[in-house]
PDB file of C-alpha atoms in Angstrom:
ATOM      1  CA  MET A 210     134.859 225.629 277.768  1.00  0.00           C
ATOM      2  CA  LYS A 211     133.471 222.547 276.076  1.00  0.00           C
ATOM      3  CA  MET A 212     130.638 220.834 277.890  1.00  0.00           C
ATOM      4  CA  LYS A 213     132.396 217.468 277.815  1.00  0.00           C
ATOM      5  CA  ASN A 214     135.283 219.068 279.731  1.00  0.00           C
ATOM      6  CA  SER A 215     133.036 220.647 282.353  1.00  0.00           C
ATOM      7  CA  PRO A 216     132.030 218.057 285.003  1.00  0.00           C
ATOM      8  CA  ILE A 217     130.159 220.697 287.020  1.00  0.00           C
ATOM      9  CA  LEU A 218     128.022 221.834 284.087  1.00  0.00           C
ATOM     10  CA  LEU A 219     127.307 218.249 283.111  1.00  0.00           C
ATOM     11  CA  SER A 220     126.326 217.447 286.693  1.00  0.00           C
ATOM     12  CA  ILE A 221     123.887 220.370 286.741  1.00  0.00           C
ATOM     13  CA  LEU A 222     122.361 219.190 283.465  1.00  0.00           C
ATOM     14  CA  PHE A 223     122.017 215.671 284.868  1.00  0.00           C
ATOM     15  CA  THR A 224     120.233 217.160 287.884  1.00  0.00           C
ATOM     16  CA  VAL A 225     117.819 218.973 285.577  1.00  0.00           C
ATOM     17  CA  LEU A 226     117.257 215.650 283.813  1.00  0.00           C
ATOM     18  CA  ALA A 227     116.259 214.078 287.138  1.00  0.00           C
ATOM     19  CA  LEU A 228     113.692 216.841 287.723  1.00  0.00           C
ATOM     20  CA  ILE A 229     112.133 216.748 284.260  1.00  0.00           C
ATOM     21  CA  PHE A 230     110.277 213.447 284.550  1.00  0.00           C
ATOM     22  CA  PRO A 231     108.437 213.993 287.867  1.00  0.00           C
ATOM     23  CA  THR A 232     107.652 217.540 286.730  1.00  0.00           C
ATOM     24  CA  ILE A 233     106.005 216.356 283.502  1.00  0.00           C
ATOM     25  CA  ALA A 234     104.074 213.705 285.405  1.00  0.00           C
ATOM     26  CA  GLY A 235     102.978 216.314 287.953  1.00  0.00           C
ATOM     27  CA  VAL A 236     101.758 218.650 285.221  1.00  0.00           C
ATOM     28  CA  ILE A 237      99.689 215.868 283.655  1.00  0.00           C
ATOM     29  CA  VAL A 238      98.167 214.965 287.011  1.00  0.00           C
ATOM     30  CA  SER A 239      97.330 218.629 287.657  1.00  0.00           C
ATOM     31  CA  VAL A 240      95.907 219.371 284.201  1.00  0.00           C
ATOM     32  CA  LYS A 241      93.810 216.212 284.145  1.00  0.00           C
ATOM     33  CA  ASN A 242      92.804 216.796 287.782  1.00  0.00           C
ATOM     34  CA  ILE A 243      93.645 213.202 288.691  1.00  0.00           C
ATOM     35  CA  THR A 244      92.971 212.410 292.350  1.00  0.00           C
ATOM     36  CA  SER A 245      93.330 208.622 292.519  1.00  0.00           C
ATOM     37  CA  LEU A 246      96.649 207.782 294.185  1.00  0.00           C
ATOM     38  CA  SER A 247      96.940 204.595 292.132  1.00  0.00           C
ATOM     39  CA  SER A 248      96.592 206.582 288.912  1.00  0.00           C
ATOM     40  CA  ILE A 249      99.055 209.228 290.105  1.00  0.00           C
ATOM     41  CA  CYS A 250     101.638 206.572 291.018  1.00  0.00           C
ATOM     42  CA  LEU A 251     101.107 204.859 287.673  1.00  0.00           C
ATOM     43  CA  ILE A 252     101.733 208.083 285.738  1.00  0.00           C
ATOM     44  CA  GLN A 253     104.809 208.811 287.855  1.00  0.00           C
ATOM     45  CA  PHE A 254     106.028 205.247 287.290  1.00  0.00           C
ATOM     46  CA  ILE A 255     105.705 205.565 283.506  1.00  0.00           C
ATOM     47  CA  PHE A 256     107.673 208.808 283.310  1.00  0.00           C
ATOM     48  CA  THR A 257     110.257 207.704 285.875  1.00  0.00           C
ATOM     49  CA  THR A 258     110.834 204.503 283.908  1.00  0.00           C
ATOM     50  CA  ALA A 259     111.397 206.662 280.836  1.00  0.00           C
ATOM     51  CA  GLY A 260     113.991 208.525 282.897  1.00  0.00           C
ATOM     52  CA  VAL A 261     115.720 205.252 283.775  1.00  0.00           C
ATOM     53  CA  LEU A 262     115.922 204.214 280.122  1.00  0.00           C
ATOM     54  CA  ILE A 263     117.276 207.596 279.021  1.00  0.00           C
ATOM     55  CA  THR A 264     119.852 207.575 281.837  1.00  0.00           C
ATOM     56  CA  LEU A 265     121.004 204.073 280.896  1.00  0.00           C
ATOM     57  CA  TRP A 266     121.339 205.243 277.286  1.00  0.00           C
ATOM     58  CA  ILE A 267     123.486 208.196 278.391  1.00  0.00           C
ATOM     59  CA  MET A 268     125.671 205.853 280.425  1.00  0.00           C
ATOM     60  CA  LYS A 269     126.084 203.510 277.490  1.00  0.00           C
ATOM     61  CA  LYS A 270     127.113 206.382 275.223  1.00  0.00           C
ATOM     62  CA  SER A 271     129.638 207.717 277.751  1.00  0.00           C
ATOM     63  CA  LYS A 272     133.314 206.791 277.864  1.00  0.00           C
ATOM     64  CA  PHE A 273     132.704 204.768 281.028  1.00  0.00           C
ATOM     65  CA  SER A 274     131.421 201.225 281.456  1.00  0.00           C
ATOM     66  CA  PHE A 275     128.352 200.272 283.503  1.00  0.00           C
ATOM     67  CA  GLN A 276     130.746 198.757 286.039  1.00  0.00           C
ATOM     68  CA  ASP A 277     132.444 202.139 286.372  1.00  0.00           C
ATOM     69  CA  PHE A 278     129.046 203.627 287.261  1.00  0.00           C
ATOM     70  CA  GLY A 279     128.629 201.147 290.119  1.00  0.00           C
ATOM     71  CA  PHE A 280     126.976 198.092 288.621  1.00  0.00           C
ATOM     72  CA  ARG A 281     129.040 195.645 290.628  1.00  0.00           C
ATOM     73  CA  LYS A 282     128.737 193.421 293.680  1.00  0.00           C
ATOM     74  CA  PHE A 283     129.523 194.721 297.141  1.00  0.00           C
ATOM     75  CA  LYS A 284     130.365 193.152 300.474  1.00  0.00           C
ATOM     76  CA  ALA A 285     127.652 193.345 303.124  1.00  0.00           C
ATOM     77  CA  GLU A 286     128.797 195.043 306.326  1.00  0.00           C
ATOM     78  CA  ALA A 287     127.332 195.934 309.728  1.00  0.00           C
ATOM     79  CA  TRP A 288     126.294 199.450 308.659  1.00  0.00           C
ATOM     80  CA  ILE A 289     123.610 197.928 306.447  1.00  0.00           C
ATOM     81  CA  ALA A 290     121.814 196.627 309.557  1.00  0.00           C
ATOM     82  CA  VAL A 291     121.905 200.131 311.061  1.00  0.00           C
ATOM     83  CA  ILE A 292     120.241 201.540 307.944  1.00  0.00           C
ATOM     84  CA  VAL A 293     117.542 198.859 307.800  1.00  0.00           C
ATOM     85  CA  VAL A 294     116.636 199.189 311.488  1.00  0.00           C
ATOM     86  CA  SER A 295     116.481 202.990 311.265  1.00  0.00           C
ATOM     87  CA  GLU A 296     114.110 202.765 308.292  1.00  0.00           C
ATOM     88  CA  LEU A 297     111.789 200.394 310.149  1.00  0.00           C
ATOM     89  CA  VAL A 298     111.383 203.000 312.909  1.00  0.00           C
ATOM     90  CA  SER A 299     109.062 204.875 310.527  1.00  0.00           C
ATOM     91  CA  PHE A 300     106.367 202.253 311.135  1.00  0.00           C
ATOM     92  CA  LEU A 301     105.951 203.734 314.608  1.00  0.00           C
ATOM     93  CA  ASN A 302     103.998 206.442 312.805  1.00  0.00           C
ATOM     94  CA  GLY A 303     101.423 203.848 311.758  1.00  0.00           C
ATOM     95  CA  ILE A 304     100.328 202.644 308.327  1.00  0.00           C
ATOM     96  CA  THR A 305      98.013 205.013 306.493  1.00  0.00           C
ATOM     97  CA  ASP A 306      94.858 204.007 304.640  1.00  0.00           C
ATOM     98  CA  LYS A 307      95.710 205.672 301.332  1.00  0.00           C
ATOM     99  CA  ASP A 308      93.478 204.837 298.360  1.00  0.00           C
ATOM    100  CA  GLY A 309      91.745 202.262 300.509  1.00  0.00           C
ATOM    101  CA  PHE A 310      95.145 200.590 300.867  1.00  0.00           C
ATOM    102  CA  SER A 311      94.190 198.296 297.984  1.00  0.00           C
ATOM    103  CA  ALA A 312      96.491 195.623 296.572  1.00  0.00           C
ATOM    104  CA  GLN A 313      96.496 197.542 293.283  1.00  0.00           C
ATOM    105  CA  TYR A 314      97.764 200.693 294.989  1.00  0.00           C
ATOM    106  CA  VAL A 315     100.507 198.826 296.878  1.00  0.00           C
ATOM    107  CA  LEU A 316     101.687 197.061 293.706  1.00  0.00           C
ATOM    108  CA  ILE A 317     101.789 200.248 291.620  1.00  0.00           C
ATOM    109  CA  LEU A 318     103.469 202.070 294.506  1.00  0.00           C
ATOM    110  CA  LEU A 319     106.108 199.351 294.709  1.00  0.00           C
ATOM    111  CA  LEU A 320     106.825 199.600 290.976  1.00  0.00           C
ATOM    112  CA  PHE A 321     106.993 203.382 291.247  1.00  0.00           C
ATOM    113  CA  VAL A 322     109.487 203.481 294.140  1.00  0.00           C
ATOM    114  CA  ILE A 323     111.700 200.880 292.447  1.00  0.00           C
ATOM    115  CA  ALA A 324     111.759 203.071 289.331  1.00  0.00           C
ATOM    116  CA  VAL A 325     112.584 206.132 291.465  1.00  0.00           C
ATOM    117  CA  GLY A 326     115.359 204.233 293.218  1.00  0.00           C
ATOM    118  CA  PHE A 327     116.908 203.287 289.887  1.00  0.00           C
ATOM    119  CA  CYS A 328     116.442 206.685 288.257  1.00  0.00           C
ATOM    120  CA  GLU A 329     117.769 208.893 291.048  1.00  0.00           C
ATOM    121  CA  GLU A 330     120.660 206.625 291.996  1.00  0.00           C
ATOM    122  CA  LEU A 331     121.729 206.189 288.372  1.00  0.00           C
ATOM    123  CA  ILE A 332     121.743 209.962 287.952  1.00  0.00           C
ATOM    124  CA  PHE A 333     123.118 211.228 291.264  1.00  0.00           C
ATOM    125  CA  ARG A 334     125.356 208.403 292.483  1.00  0.00           C
ATOM    126  CA  GLY A 335     126.056 207.242 288.945  1.00  0.00           C
ATOM    127  CA  LEU A 336     126.418 210.067 286.419  1.00  0.00           C
ATOM    128  CA  VAL A 337     126.799 213.076 288.736  1.00  0.00           C
ATOM    129  CA  PHE A 338     129.179 211.362 291.168  1.00  0.00           C
ATOM    130  CA  LYS A 339     131.245 209.906 288.344  1.00  0.00           C
ATOM    131  CA  TYR A 340     131.748 213.145 286.467  1.00  0.00           C
ATOM    132  CA  LEU A 341     132.315 215.254 289.590  1.00  0.00           C
ATOM    133  CA  SER A 342     135.024 212.791 290.602  1.00  0.00           C
ATOM    134  CA  ALA A 343     137.215 214.523 288.016  1.00  0.00           C
ATOM    135  CA  LYS A 344     137.345 217.394 290.537  1.00  0.00           C
ATOM    136  CA  GLY A 345     138.270 215.099 293.408  1.00  0.00           C
ATOM    137  CA  LEU A 346     136.518 212.607 295.647  1.00  0.00           C
ATOM    138  CA  LYS A 347     135.433 215.174 298.249  1.00  0.00           C
ATOM    139  CA  VAL A 348     133.932 217.384 295.549  1.00  0.00           C
ATOM    140  CA  ALA A 349     132.065 214.383 294.130  1.00  0.00           C
ATOM    141  CA  ILE A 350     130.663 213.439 297.533  1.00  0.00           C
ATOM    142  CA  ILE A 351     129.605 216.912 298.666  1.00  0.00           C
ATOM    143  CA  GLY A 352     128.640 218.222 295.219  1.00  0.00           C
ATOM    144  CA  SER A 353     126.379 215.278 294.377  1.00  0.00           C
ATOM    145  CA  SER A 354     124.750 215.597 297.815  1.00  0.00           C
ATOM    146  CA  ILE A 355     123.983 219.292 297.312  1.00  0.00           C
ATOM    147  CA  LEU A 356     122.533 218.730 293.846  1.00  0.00           C
ATOM    148  CA  PHE A 357     120.432 215.832 295.143  1.00  0.00           C
ATOM    149  CA  SER A 358     118.941 217.984 297.910  1.00  0.00           C
ATOM    150  CA  ILE A 359     118.132 220.945 295.654  1.00  0.00           C
ATOM    151  CA  GLY A 360     115.222 219.195 293.968  1.00  0.00           C
ATOM    152  CA  HIS A 361     113.373 218.902 297.278  1.00  0.00           C
ATOM    153  CA  LEU A 362     113.134 222.687 297.536  1.00  0.00           C
ATOM    154  CA  ALA A 363     110.418 222.475 294.884  1.00  0.00           C
ATOM    155  CA  ASN A 364     108.065 221.268 297.620  1.00  0.00           C
ATOM    156  CA  LEU A 365     107.871 224.855 298.871  1.00  0.00           C
ATOM    157  CA  PHE A 366     106.224 225.928 295.612  1.00  0.00           C
ATOM    158  CA  SER A 367     103.607 223.201 295.982  1.00  0.00           C
ATOM    159  CA  GLY A 368     102.458 224.709 299.272  1.00  0.00           C
ATOM    160  CA  GLN A 369     104.013 222.101 301.557  1.00  0.00           C
ATOM    161  CA  ASP A 370     104.701 222.981 305.178  1.00  0.00           C
ATOM    162  CA  PHE A 371     107.957 224.952 305.528  1.00  0.00           C
ATOM    163  CA  LEU A 372     109.266 222.934 308.497  1.00  0.00           C
ATOM    164  CA  MET A 373     108.660 219.591 306.795  1.00  0.00           C
ATOM    165  CA  THR A 374     110.248 220.867 303.580  1.00  0.00           C
ATOM    166  CA  LEU A 375     113.292 222.040 305.539  1.00  0.00           C
ATOM    167  CA  LEU A 376     113.563 218.633 307.205  1.00  0.00           C
ATOM    168  CA  GLN A 377     113.181 216.888 303.843  1.00  0.00           C
ATOM    169  CA  VAL A 378     115.926 218.998 302.258  1.00  0.00           C
ATOM    170  CA  THR A 379     118.195 218.329 305.233  1.00  0.00           C
ATOM    171  CA  TYR A 380     117.406 214.623 305.068  1.00  0.00           C
ATOM    172  CA  ALA A 381     117.985 214.571 301.307  1.00  0.00           C
ATOM    173  CA  PHE A 382     121.411 216.189 301.701  1.00  0.00           C
ATOM    174  CA  LEU A 383     122.441 213.765 304.446  1.00  0.00           C
ATOM    175  CA  PHE A 384     121.012 210.815 302.523  1.00  0.00           C
ATOM    176  CA  GLY A 385     122.917 211.885 299.415  1.00  0.00           C
ATOM    177  CA  LEU A 386     126.068 212.381 301.465  1.00  0.00           C
ATOM    178  CA  VAL A 387     125.929 208.884 302.949  1.00  0.00           C
ATOM    179  CA  CYS A 388     125.055 207.329 299.592  1.00  0.00           C
ATOM    180  CA  ALA A 389     127.969 209.081 297.888  1.00  0.00           C
ATOM    181  CA  GLU A 390     130.302 207.902 300.652  1.00  0.00           C
ATOM    182  CA  ILE A 391     129.023 204.345 300.224  1.00  0.00           C
ATOM    183  CA  VAL A 392     129.763 204.557 296.493  1.00  0.00           C
ATOM    184  CA  ALA A 393     133.255 205.838 297.277  1.00  0.00           C
ATOM    185  CA  LYS A 394     133.787 202.996 299.731  1.00  0.00           C
ATOM    186  CA  THR A 395     132.177 200.071 297.891  1.00  0.00           C
ATOM    187  CA  LYS A 396     132.275 201.291 294.247  1.00  0.00           C
ATOM    188  CA  SER A 397     128.723 199.924 293.979  1.00  0.00           C
ATOM    189  CA  ILE A 398     125.273 201.521 293.710  1.00  0.00           C
ATOM    190  CA  ILE A 399     123.314 198.261 294.028  1.00  0.00           C
ATOM    191  CA  PHE A 400     122.537 198.608 297.736  1.00  0.00           C
ATOM    192  CA  LEU A 401     121.733 202.297 297.255  1.00  0.00           C
ATOM    193  CA  ILE A 402     119.007 201.487 294.722  1.00  0.00           C
ATOM    194  CA  VAL A 403     117.451 199.003 297.149  1.00  0.00           C
ATOM    195  CA  TRP A 404     117.762 201.401 300.102  1.00  0.00           C
ATOM    196  CA  HIS A 405     116.302 204.327 298.149  1.00  0.00           C
ATOM    197  CA  ALA A 406     113.309 202.266 296.999  1.00  0.00           C
ATOM    198  CA  MET A 407     112.786 200.838 300.498  1.00  0.00           C
ATOM    199  CA  HIS A 408     112.849 204.287 302.111  1.00  0.00           C
ATOM    200  CA  ASP A 409     110.345 205.758 299.645  1.00  0.00           C
ATOM    201  CA  PHE A 410     108.050 202.721 299.934  1.00  0.00           C
ATOM    202  CA  ILE A 411     107.964 202.932 303.734  1.00  0.00           C
ATOM    203  CA  ALA A 412     107.549 206.714 303.576  1.00  0.00           C
ATOM    204  CA  PHE A 413     104.483 206.424 301.314  1.00  0.00           C
ATOM    205  CA  LEU A 414     102.952 203.736 303.502  1.00  0.00           C
ATOM    206  CA  THR A 415     103.523 205.590 306.767  1.00  0.00           C
ATOM    207  CA  ASP A 416     103.492 209.243 305.693  1.00  0.00           C
ATOM    208  CA  SER A 417     101.047 211.499 307.537  1.00  0.00           C
ATOM    209  CA  GLU A 418     100.310 215.106 308.360  1.00  0.00           C
ATOM    210  CA  PRO A 419     103.098 216.908 310.254  1.00  0.00           C
ATOM    211  CA  ASN A 420     102.904 216.068 313.951  1.00  0.00           C
ATOM    212  CA  VAL A 421     105.259 215.596 316.865  1.00  0.00           C
ATOM    213  CA  LEU A 422     105.853 211.907 316.102  1.00  0.00           C
ATOM    214  CA  SER A 423     106.468 212.307 312.366  1.00  0.00           C
ATOM    215  CA  VAL A 424     108.831 215.246 312.932  1.00  0.00           C
ATOM    216  CA  SER A 425     110.635 213.281 315.653  1.00  0.00           C
ATOM    217  CA  ILE A 426     111.129 210.354 313.275  1.00  0.00           C
ATOM    218  CA  TYR A 427     112.522 212.714 310.637  1.00  0.00           C
ATOM    219  CA  VAL A 428     114.958 214.154 313.169  1.00  0.00           C
ATOM    220  CA  PHE A 429     115.931 210.641 314.273  1.00  0.00           C
ATOM    221  CA  HIS A 430     116.674 209.651 310.676  1.00  0.00           C
ATOM    222  CA  CYS A 431     118.774 212.781 310.211  1.00  0.00           C
ATOM    223  CA  LEU A 432     120.782 211.977 313.337  1.00  0.00           C
ATOM    224  CA  VAL A 433     121.390 208.416 312.135  1.00  0.00           C
ATOM    225  CA  LEU A 434     122.524 209.724 308.757  1.00  0.00           C
ATOM    226  CA  MET A 435     124.828 212.239 310.437  1.00  0.00           C
ATOM    227  CA  GLY A 436     126.416 209.403 312.395  1.00  0.00           C
ATOM    228  CA  LEU A 437     126.841 207.294 309.264  1.00  0.00           C
ATOM    229  CA  ALA A 438     128.226 210.277 307.329  1.00  0.00           C
ATOM    230  CA  ILE A 439     130.886 210.857 309.985  1.00  0.00           C
ATOM    231  CA  TYR A 440     131.710 207.137 310.123  1.00  0.00           C
ATOM    232  CA  PHE A 441     132.224 206.857 306.369  1.00  0.00           C
ATOM    233  CA  TRP A 442     134.051 210.194 306.118  1.00  0.00           C
ATOM    234  CA  ARG A 443     136.559 209.110 308.746  1.00  0.00           C
ATOM    235  CA  ALA A 444     136.984 205.766 307.004  1.00  0.00           C
ATOM    236  CA  LEU A 445     137.646 207.513 303.692  1.00  0.00           C
ATOM    237  CA  PHE A 446     139.695 210.564 304.648  1.00  0.00           C
ATOM    238  CA  THR A 447     141.063 210.531 308.209  1.00  0.00           C
ATOM    239  CA  LYS A 448     144.338 208.661 307.644  1.00  0.00           C
ATOM    240  CA  LYS A 449     146.817 209.761 305.013  1.00  0.00           C
ATOM    241  CA  ASP A 450     147.559 206.232 303.890  1.00  0.00           C
ATOM    242  CA  ARG A 451     143.818 205.683 303.268  1.00  0.00           C
ATOM    243  CA  VAL A 452     143.620 208.857 301.243  1.00  0.00           C
ATOM    244  CA  GLY A 453     146.525 207.767 299.098  1.00  0.00           C
ATOM    245  CA  SER A 454     145.031 204.328 298.695  1.00  0.00           C
ATOM    246  CA  ILE A 455     141.656 205.742 297.648  1.00  0.00           C
ATOM    247  CA  ILE A 456     143.229 208.135 295.132  1.00  0.00           C
ATOM    248  CA  ASN A 457     145.314 205.426 293.562  1.00  0.00           C
ATOM    249  CA  LYS A 458     142.448 202.988 293.549  1.00  0.00           C
ATOM    250  CA  GLY A 459     140.163 205.663 292.155  1.00  0.00           C
ATOM    251  CA  LYS A 460     142.476 206.136 289.214  1.00  0.00           C
ATOM    252  CA  SER A 461     142.619 202.426 288.531  1.00  0.00           C
ATOM    253  CA  GLU A 462     138.842 202.252 288.762  1.00  0.00           C
ATOM    254  CA  SER A 463     138.448 205.124 286.283  1.00  0.00           C
ATOM    255  CA  TYR A 464     136.680 207.319 288.830  1.00  0.00           C
ATOM    256  CA  VAL A 465     138.428 210.403 287.538  1.00  0.00           C
TER     257      VAL A 465
END
């Protein structure tokens, strides 16, 4: 089977691509024994930006247009407010004093999370979702979510707490599920890039050692995502006429 005719194999390769850049950056940080958070974020930003450029190049060389990959406007709806409010709940955990909480650290962190938002959304809700759509919309939604969550299992090998890693993997799957459903509904990844960057930025500013509050916030976020996932799933698949409309529209939008 030729690779270009295998959406699943291509999606796996795209997932590997997403893991390469943070891995290289992590190796450099480890080998050089870099401890400054500003320096670590800067190195991660550089390699993640490289990932963005390579992903954009792959998109340009594909048979699809950038608009097909989700670079288009979308209509703001009430569910956006639910997402924003749920993210702000994380501030209940307090703002940490990382790297002296300097302006330099915050600026570099902001650049880093924006790059991550672009890179991961372009790959998972852009390339992976697009190519898996050849197998059907449900496969694209669930498959891209599973692949997105797999990368978070690597935290176990870095010695991170098992419970927090399990919660992160669960959150990543639900986050990917909702994001994929939003792409299916709006045909746009613009909000997803902003949401992804916002979530990571808040997480870095408020992240702390595992405790009752931080775990509770994680669980709360997972419950919100579960609610959103059900809402979007019902909107996309519950009624037969909606299914037919989505399939026909998907074909016209070159989603398969």
